[in-house]
């Protein structure tokens, strides 16, 4: 196995790049300011290993693409096959590569990795570009009989902006930005942008005035098995729906429909914790985003009025076997969490203390212990995901106005922050939040409102050196 030497090779340059990036930020600061005392200047409490035994050192473009180091030989073979499936470009039904056919008829991308680029983060398109690594969820006001969203009668629950020949893509998505400025308490200016979404050339008739839309970029793929192994009891213990402890923060679990179990379950995955398990998320992505049917979602995303879609030949029933699905699930569960960098840097340690003092940790839970899981490698691990997987009201600024099961139009799942500092190395951008509007972590924090308004205010009121220390800490994750 050459996996160890692969990371070793890039270590120096990436570490150097980070040091340079941090160095330029702090170099402008007078030494006195950089030494502003904070309550705890003690050595880091979190350490390097964010993913327990399923974490590892990882740097550069492949930082999110590594298998957990504790997989056994057979699992590593399955991981390698899962990796191949994740990167496979599915083709139209009837072609010669029979195991990888059945694309569409309606779809967003031809592969998982088309959106989860290098197992990392998608981004919104540049002006004039088509969407490449994000999608628009849609629905009508109301709920279906499982308490879930009410699909649009013609366009379903998602806009598929691509289709096989002979079938019309549903619509063209055009995204433009509204920009507005603000100032930190010390007078430094910032600017925030918010997307406006327009669906042009709808091919199957009117979308209607009451259409609800939720733009979402592809999420990172690391550490998901560990998040699945967090005991329900732990999630329920972290939840505080009525804010009983009076800290202004009232995380709630989402309860969503589990298709295989035919019952309700706690949601964990997706931007609104709208999926109960990795298996259902992966199966849903295959069917909804690529048009590959499977035993969980047996039908292509053709709504009854989409006749050409319905009439197109399929690539088997289902188009993806359970064996393939299981390998994709294993893969999606076992991408290693990269270790932290620069944990001994005093600025990073100051930033960690500021993170705790500013109330960030009330949602971005720094330490969680996983429980039982069918995959022993993710069970009983001490992890530092910086998420509670709960829903929080994030205010009107971030609201999409589209409920998803019990999540309302202002609620979002706390995003895990592990890997945050490596997104740029992996994906060449640092566009954050559910729709990629934030150009870096500072803008992401500035968008926090609702339950997170007090934490946001603390950030706005920090002296610049403190803001930079907090950002240096985030960059070490
Ligand atoms: C068109 C882009 C796109 C494609 C293609 C795509 N995804 Fe995703 N993926 C997303 C988006 C967007 C989300 C967030 C979904 C939501 O919030 O409802 C997501 C979420 C996920 C998650 C949950 C991550 C988390 O942190 O909760 C997993 C796992 C996942 N996708 C796996 C896959 C797999 C496996 C495939 C291929 C079968 C795939 N995706 C194809 C865009 C895509
Ligand atoms: C009330 C809960 C809450 C608090 C408090 C909170 N956050 Fe968040 N944070 C969230 C949620 C929810 C999201 C996802 C929002 C979205 O994507 O629209 C998020 C997203 C982020 C992101 C973007 C992550 C990504 O992958 O896109 C960063 C960075 C972040 N928070 C940092 C912080 C920092 C630093 C603080 C303290 C100053 C903080 N947060 C306080 C709930 C919270
Ligand atoms: Ca298909
Ligand atoms: Ca659709």
XYZ file of C-alpha atoms and ligand atoms in Angstrom:
565
model
C 0.000 0.000 0.000
C 1.458 3.314 -1.000
C -1.151 5.435 0.784
C 1.234 6.520 3.522
C 3.953 7.635 1.179
C 1.401 9.556 -0.895
C 0.557 11.837 1.985
C 4.190 12.075 3.028
C 5.119 13.546 -0.323
C 2.798 16.524 -0.140
C 3.197 17.237 3.559
C 5.925 19.825 3.358
C 4.349 21.973 0.667
C 0.851 22.100 2.028
C 2.021 22.763 5.566
C 4.189 25.496 4.133
C 1.264 26.946 2.205
C -0.828 27.076 5.370
C 1.979 28.617 7.351
C 2.319 31.291 4.684
C -1.402 31.950 4.597
C -1.568 32.336 8.362
C 1.704 34.208 8.445
C 0.483 36.997 6.161
C -2.609 37.467 8.302
C -0.777 37.749 11.600
C 2.253 39.596 10.261
C 0.186 42.760 9.849
C -0.704 42.678 13.527
C 1.314 44.523 16.130
C 2.709 42.039 18.646
C 0.840 43.640 21.546
C -2.550 43.040 19.929
C -1.708 39.467 19.065
C -1.029 38.871 22.756
C -4.454 40.023 23.981
C -5.110 37.661 26.883
C -7.993 35.204 26.652
C -9.413 33.067 29.434
C -7.736 29.845 28.447
C -4.318 29.962 26.876
C -3.735 26.356 27.900
C -2.558 23.761 25.382
C -5.185 22.594 22.953
C -7.853 20.337 24.414
C -8.877 18.855 21.102
C -5.570 17.652 19.751
C -4.852 16.437 16.248
C -6.985 13.372 15.782
C -10.449 14.612 14.881
C -11.743 11.283 13.547
C -10.472 8.861 16.197
C -9.158 5.642 14.682
C -10.933 6.523 11.423
C -8.821 9.656 11.004
C -5.351 10.094 9.577
C -2.865 12.717 8.430
C -3.930 13.930 4.984
C -2.947 16.953 2.933
C -3.365 18.550 -0.469
C -5.813 17.671 -3.233
C -6.410 14.125 -1.968
C -6.967 15.149 1.667
C -10.620 13.985 1.632
C -10.078 10.934 -0.576
C -8.259 8.608 1.839
C -9.717 5.438 3.325
C -9.968 5.244 7.107
C -6.682 3.646 8.222
C -8.436 1.010 10.319
C -10.161 -0.786 7.424
C -9.211 -4.431 6.933
C -7.901 -5.797 3.633
C -11.308 -6.889 2.334
C -12.870 -3.554 3.249
C -10.036 -1.756 1.487
C -10.821 -3.728 -1.682
C -14.507 -2.799 -1.349
C -13.508 0.806 -0.703
C -11.447 0.799 -3.902
C -14.428 -0.544 -5.841
C -16.714 1.980 -4.159
C -14.294 4.689 -5.177
C -14.557 3.490 -8.760
C -18.374 3.580 -8.600
C -18.262 7.058 -7.080
C -16.171 8.242 -10.035
C -18.005 6.266 -12.725
C -19.612 8.262 -15.511
C -22.948 6.499 -15.958
C -24.134 6.164 -19.554
C -27.496 5.954 -21.254
C -29.382 2.651 -21.176
C -28.690 0.249 -24.025
C -24.982 0.860 -24.267
C -22.372 -1.875 -24.088
C -21.163 -1.229 -20.525
C -24.264 -2.882 -19.106
C -23.378 -2.555 -15.413
C -22.966 1.214 -15.631
C -25.923 2.153 -17.790
C -29.287 3.682 -17.033
C -28.299 7.350 -16.814
C -31.319 9.660 -16.473
C -33.619 10.100 -18.369
C -33.541 13.275 -16.232
C -30.389 13.932 -14.238
C -28.069 16.559 -12.786
C -24.663 14.945 -13.254
C -23.338 11.674 -14.686
C -21.289 10.766 -11.590
C -21.190 11.252 -7.824
C -17.749 12.839 -8.097
C -19.100 15.349 -10.616
C -20.657 17.127 -7.630
C -18.605 15.812 -4.692
C -15.416 16.841 -6.442
C -12.481 14.870 -4.955
C -14.916 13.834 -2.184
C -15.162 17.494 -1.250
C -17.438 20.433 -1.600
C -19.496 21.705 -4.520
C -19.871 25.357 -5.411
C -22.337 27.687 -7.065
C -21.704 28.499 -10.728
C -19.890 31.593 -11.957
C -22.146 34.048 -13.808
C -23.196 32.513 -17.121
C -22.009 29.005 -16.219
C -24.415 26.084 -15.773
C -24.643 24.529 -12.299
C -22.008 21.839 -11.960
C -21.873 20.766 -8.342
C -25.087 21.935 -6.749
C -28.792 21.387 -7.195
C -32.131 23.034 -6.477
C -34.637 21.146 -4.330
C -38.232 22.175 -4.979
C -41.653 21.557 -3.475
C -45.128 22.967 -2.972
C -46.414 24.251 0.382
C -47.806 21.403 2.485
C -46.721 17.945 3.543
C -47.049 14.438 2.114
C -48.498 11.588 4.167
C -45.123 10.871 5.840
C -44.750 14.497 6.934
C -42.232 15.132 4.168
C -42.253 17.724 1.418
C -45.070 17.948 -1.108
C -43.471 17.392 -4.517
C -44.414 19.620 -7.420
C -46.990 17.646 -9.480
C -44.922 17.980 -12.669
C -41.336 18.735 -11.641
C -41.081 16.573 -8.518
C -38.728 17.425 -5.660
C -35.661 18.590 -7.557
C -34.847 20.410 -10.778
C -32.934 18.102 -13.105
C -31.225 20.484 -15.500
C -29.873 17.771 -17.775
C -31.477 14.902 -19.715
C -30.639 12.171 -22.215
C -31.285 12.921 -25.917
C -35.008 12.939 -26.727
C -35.994 14.106 -23.236
C -36.116 17.776 -22.309
C -34.168 18.996 -19.268
C -36.632 20.452 -16.773
C -35.309 23.999 -16.706
C -32.227 26.136 -16.824
C -31.080 27.457 -13.463
C -29.726 31.005 -13.471
C -28.090 32.239 -10.325
C -27.274 35.887 -9.708
C -26.055 37.685 -6.598
C -27.292 40.555 -4.469
C -24.441 42.135 -2.577
C -24.574 44.328 0.513
C -21.876 45.757 2.745
C -21.424 45.927 6.491
C -18.760 46.759 9.051
C -17.068 45.024 11.942
C -17.239 46.937 15.238
C -13.689 48.180 14.627
C -14.774 49.813 11.376
C -13.320 47.299 8.920
C -15.657 46.796 5.980
C -17.002 43.504 4.684
C -19.398 42.556 1.940
C -21.897 39.691 1.810
C -23.622 38.229 -1.233
C -26.902 36.355 -1.418
C -28.038 34.247 -4.367
C -31.161 34.906 -6.411
C -32.414 31.879 -8.274
C -34.372 31.943 -11.463
C -35.652 28.890 -13.312
C -35.690 29.680 -17.049
C -37.314 27.822 -19.939
C -39.347 25.352 -17.864
C -39.947 22.516 -20.339
C -43.067 20.975 -18.805
C -45.298 23.961 -18.215
C -45.518 26.537 -15.458
C -43.719 26.006 -12.170
C -46.272 28.169 -10.349
C -45.980 31.149 -8.054
C -46.037 29.082 -4.861
C -42.920 27.059 -5.759
C -40.503 26.587 -2.840
C -36.821 26.359 -3.762
C -33.745 25.341 -1.788
C -30.346 25.715 -3.469
C -27.777 23.287 -2.049
C -24.142 22.638 -2.893
C -22.702 19.127 -2.636
C -21.409 18.395 0.856
C -18.041 17.012 1.844
C -17.818 13.228 2.229
C -15.378 12.761 5.141
C -16.249 11.089 8.435
C -19.853 10.286 7.548
C -19.787 6.780 9.071
C -18.696 8.308 12.360
C -21.624 10.738 12.246
C -23.935 7.790 11.557
C -22.543 6.037 14.643
C -23.449 8.840 17.076
C -26.093 7.269 19.341
C -29.636 8.618 19.015
C -29.616 9.127 22.776
C -26.658 11.503 22.384
C -28.474 13.537 19.724
C -31.587 13.701 21.891
C -29.510 14.718 24.912
C -27.909 17.566 22.925
C -31.307 18.728 21.667
C -32.992 21.435 23.683
C -36.143 22.146 21.672
C -37.663 24.520 24.234
C -34.351 26.090 25.257
C -34.731 24.763 28.788
C -31.231 25.911 29.742
C -31.973 29.463 28.555
C -28.835 29.951 26.447
C -30.844 31.093 23.424
C -30.005 27.895 21.556
C -32.648 25.282 20.917
C -31.361 22.506 18.686
C -33.975 20.054 17.449
C -33.707 16.668 15.811
C -35.325 16.307 12.418
C -37.617 13.280 12.075
C -37.705 11.956 8.563
C -39.110 8.991 6.670
C -36.905 5.917 6.470
C -37.901 4.273 3.207
C -36.412 0.826 3.864
C -37.731 0.624 7.441
C -41.055 2.225 6.415
C -41.137 4.378 9.504
C -39.880 7.628 10.955
C -36.245 8.015 12.018
C -33.934 10.760 13.238
C -32.384 12.679 10.344
C -28.609 13.197 10.165
C -27.536 13.782 6.559
C -28.179 16.554 4.075
C -28.170 20.295 4.840
C -31.360 19.973 6.872
C -30.690 16.537 8.385
C -33.259 15.403 5.861
C -31.933 11.858 5.399
C -31.828 9.188 8.122
C -28.921 7.087 6.886
C -26.004 7.053 4.500
C -27.629 4.202 2.585
C -30.812 6.171 1.930
C -28.841 9.324 1.091
C -26.640 7.452 -1.388
C -29.580 5.582 -2.937
C -31.517 8.851 -3.191
C -28.577 10.588 -4.860
C -28.185 7.769 -7.372
C -31.875 7.936 -8.339
C -32.493 11.676 -8.052
C -29.187 13.199 -9.149
C -27.973 10.641 -11.731
C -31.150 8.744 -12.609
C -29.875 5.355 -11.446
C -32.654 3.285 -9.862
C -31.935 0.906 -7.002
C -33.720 -1.258 -4.464
C -34.443 1.727 -2.178
C -35.640 4.118 -4.901
C -36.942 1.882 -7.677
C -38.222 4.599 -10.014
C -36.486 7.190 -12.151
C -37.387 10.785 -11.373
C -40.028 10.987 -14.130
C -43.277 12.540 -12.951
C -46.458 11.274 -14.671
C -46.765 14.271 -17.046
C -43.128 13.828 -18.184
C -44.093 11.361 -20.922
C -40.832 11.071 -22.881
C -39.004 10.497 -19.612
C -41.442 7.761 -18.614
C -41.195 6.110 -22.037
C -37.386 5.962 -22.173
C -35.786 2.528 -21.894
C -34.130 1.777 -18.556
C -30.818 0.130 -17.826
C -32.183 -2.765 -15.782
C -34.537 -3.119 -12.833
C -32.965 -1.805 -10.768
C -30.150 -0.087 -12.632
C -27.777 -0.401 -9.673
C -27.459 -3.759 -7.936
C -27.544 -4.076 -4.157
C -23.950 -5.237 -4.319
C -22.865 -1.983 -5.977
C -25.023 0.056 -3.625
C -23.416 -1.634 -0.609
C -19.931 -0.758 -1.890
C -20.899 2.873 -2.461
C -22.300 2.948 1.060
C -19.122 1.465 2.540
C -17.087 4.011 0.600
C -19.283 6.888 1.775
C -18.959 5.705 5.375
C -15.217 5.322 5.522
C -13.523 8.360 3.974
C -10.970 9.322 6.594
C -11.164 12.545 8.568
C -7.879 14.437 8.085
C -5.898 15.191 11.226
C -5.577 18.795 12.346
C -2.546 20.867 11.461
C -0.708 23.546 13.446
C -2.158 22.522 16.813
C 0.839 23.941 18.661
C 0.622 27.370 17.024
C -0.178 29.870 19.819
C -2.504 31.831 17.509
C -4.465 28.654 16.747
C -4.707 27.884 20.469
C -5.973 31.383 21.194
C -8.510 30.890 18.417
C -9.690 27.666 20.000
C -10.331 29.444 23.295
C -12.197 32.207 21.457
C -14.296 29.571 19.634
C -15.370 28.132 22.996
C -15.976 31.574 24.580
C -18.026 32.905 21.673
C -20.680 30.224 21.935
C -19.728 28.477 18.696
C -19.391 25.179 20.545
C -23.040 25.298 21.633
C -23.895 24.007 18.140
C -20.531 22.997 16.656
C -20.037 20.304 19.334
C -16.293 19.812 19.782
C -16.336 16.315 21.282
C -18.707 13.400 20.763
C -18.335 9.669 21.460
C -19.749 7.281 18.874
C -21.707 4.184 19.851
C -22.561 0.844 18.274
C -22.489 0.559 14.489
C -22.598 -2.378 12.096
C -19.224 -1.143 10.855
C -16.930 -1.749 13.839
C -14.363 0.755 12.536
C -16.605 3.744 13.263
C -18.008 2.459 16.571
C -16.881 3.697 20.006
C -14.643 6.508 18.788
C -13.900 9.815 20.451
C -14.432 12.301 17.635
C -14.321 16.076 17.144
C -16.855 16.730 14.393
C -17.923 20.223 15.523
C -21.559 19.408 14.855
C -24.553 18.299 16.893
C -26.382 17.195 13.702
C -29.318 19.214 15.041
C -31.493 21.814 13.368
C -31.069 25.449 14.339
C -32.979 28.558 13.372
C -30.288 30.562 11.583
C -32.379 33.642 10.946
C -34.007 35.225 7.929
C -30.716 35.891 6.112
C -29.996 32.195 5.580
C -33.631 31.073 5.306
C -34.695 29.165 2.199
C -38.360 29.225 3.211
C -38.678 25.549 2.263
C -39.551 23.143 5.081
C -38.072 19.631 4.910
C -39.867 17.206 7.266
C -39.691 18.910 10.684
C -37.062 21.437 9.592
C -38.698 24.776 8.880
C -37.648 27.334 6.301
C -35.137 28.987 8.656
C -33.539 25.857 10.089
C -30.330 24.162 9.009
C -28.203 21.322 10.326
C -25.049 22.503 12.110
C -22.315 21.881 9.572
C -19.414 19.715 10.715
C -16.272 21.829 10.737
C -13.706 19.020 10.484
C -11.742 19.341 7.255
C -12.711 23.011 6.914
C -9.133 24.202 6.519
C -8.475 21.745 3.679
C -11.400 22.605 1.404
C -9.288 25.082 -0.499
C -6.524 22.555 -1.124
C -9.043 19.937 -2.286
C -11.529 22.035 -4.241
C -9.641 25.198 -5.127
C -12.238 27.417 -3.457
C -13.505 28.135 0.027
C -17.144 28.789 -0.694
C -19.178 27.796 2.352
C -22.761 27.464 3.643
C -25.585 25.498 2.049
C -25.616 27.525 -1.154
C -21.925 28.426 -1.313
C -22.614 32.129 -0.806
C -19.886 32.668 1.812
C -16.442 33.403 0.400
C -14.538 31.902 3.306
C -15.208 31.216 6.995
C -15.445 34.888 8.042
C -18.402 35.494 5.720
C -19.953 32.198 6.862
C -19.867 33.424 10.471
C -21.198 36.853 9.494
C -24.264 35.165 7.946
C -25.116 33.450 11.257
C -28.372 34.814 12.706
C -31.337 33.504 14.692
C -30.099 31.219 17.464
C -26.528 32.020 16.409
C -27.008 35.817 16.461
C -25.223 36.219 19.818
C -22.183 34.265 18.582
C -22.162 36.286 15.354
C -22.242 39.508 17.376
C -19.257 38.377 19.429
C -17.325 37.810 16.208
C -18.299 41.219 14.814
C -17.172 42.885 18.030
C -13.825 41.112 18.337
C -10.621 43.029 17.751
C -9.080 42.076 14.435
C -6.347 39.974 16.049
C -8.990 37.869 17.790
C -10.957 37.413 14.581
C -7.791 36.258 12.889
C -6.970 33.872 15.724
C -10.470 32.358 15.477
C -10.053 31.970 11.720
C -6.605 30.416 12.232
C -8.228 27.868 14.547
C -10.918 27.080 11.946
C -8.198 26.731 9.336
C -6.444 24.143 11.534
C -9.491 21.848 11.443
C -25.965 17.091 -8.639
C -24.947 17.056 -7.637
C -24.819 15.782 -6.798
C -24.584 14.496 -7.243
C -24.456 13.995 -8.669
C -24.458 13.685 -6.044
N -24.603 14.448 -4.930
Fe -24.434 13.824 -3.009
N -25.055 15.633 -2.370
C -25.380 16.700 -3.176
C -26.071 17.713 -2.412
C -26.610 19.028 -2.934
C -26.158 17.211 -1.089
C -26.943 17.833 0.062
C -28.342 17.281 -0.109
C -29.423 17.887 0.731
O -29.171 18.749 1.555
O -30.581 17.476 0.566
C -25.497 15.907 -1.099
C -25.327 15.107 0.027
C -24.720 13.858 0.018
C -24.408 13.086 1.191
C -24.671 13.502 2.637
C -23.483 14.257 3.194
C -23.733 14.854 4.546
O -22.809 15.469 5.105
O -24.831 14.752 5.085
C -23.864 11.901 0.751
C -23.401 10.731 1.594
C -23.838 11.949 -0.688
N -24.359 13.157 -1.106
C -23.385 10.925 -1.503
C -23.526 10.923 -2.886
C -23.278 9.768 -3.732
C -22.775 8.422 -3.266
C -23.553 10.148 -5.016
C -23.554 9.301 -6.268
C -24.457 8.159 -6.245
C -23.937 11.548 -4.965
N -23.926 11.969 -3.666
C -24.241 12.316 -6.073
C -25.099 16.816 -4.525
C -24.849 15.733 -5.351
C -27.058 28.199 16.798
C -26.105 27.248 16.294
C -24.775 27.767 15.764
C -23.864 28.581 16.405
C -23.952 29.180 17.785
C -22.769 28.742 15.481
N -23.022 28.051 14.318
Fe -21.823 27.926 12.707
N -23.264 26.943 11.672
C -24.484 26.578 12.182
C -25.324 26.077 11.113
C -26.740 25.570 11.275
C -24.570 26.172 9.942
C -25.037 25.828 8.512
C -25.714 27.057 7.915
C -25.921 27.032 6.426
O -25.248 26.286 5.711
O -26.765 27.796 5.938
C -23.274 26.701 10.319
C -22.203 26.924 9.454
C -20.954 27.366 9.837
C -19.819 27.479 8.972
C -19.776 27.075 7.501
C -19.464 25.606 7.409
C -19.603 25.017 6.043
O -19.128 23.896 5.898
O -20.199 25.602 5.132
C -18.775 27.952 9.717
C -17.367 28.223 9.238
C -19.276 28.161 11.054
N -20.599 27.790 11.092
C -18.528 28.651 12.105
C -19.086 29.090 13.317
C -18.359 29.859 14.317
C -16.900 30.222 14.244
C -19.248 30.135 15.298
C -19.033 31.002 16.545
C -18.663 32.389 16.262
C -20.509 29.510 14.941
N -20.372 28.912 13.722
C -21.647 29.506 15.724
C -24.877 26.677 13.509
C -24.246 27.459 14.455
Ca -32.330 5.535 -15.102
Ca -37.577 16.931 -11.291
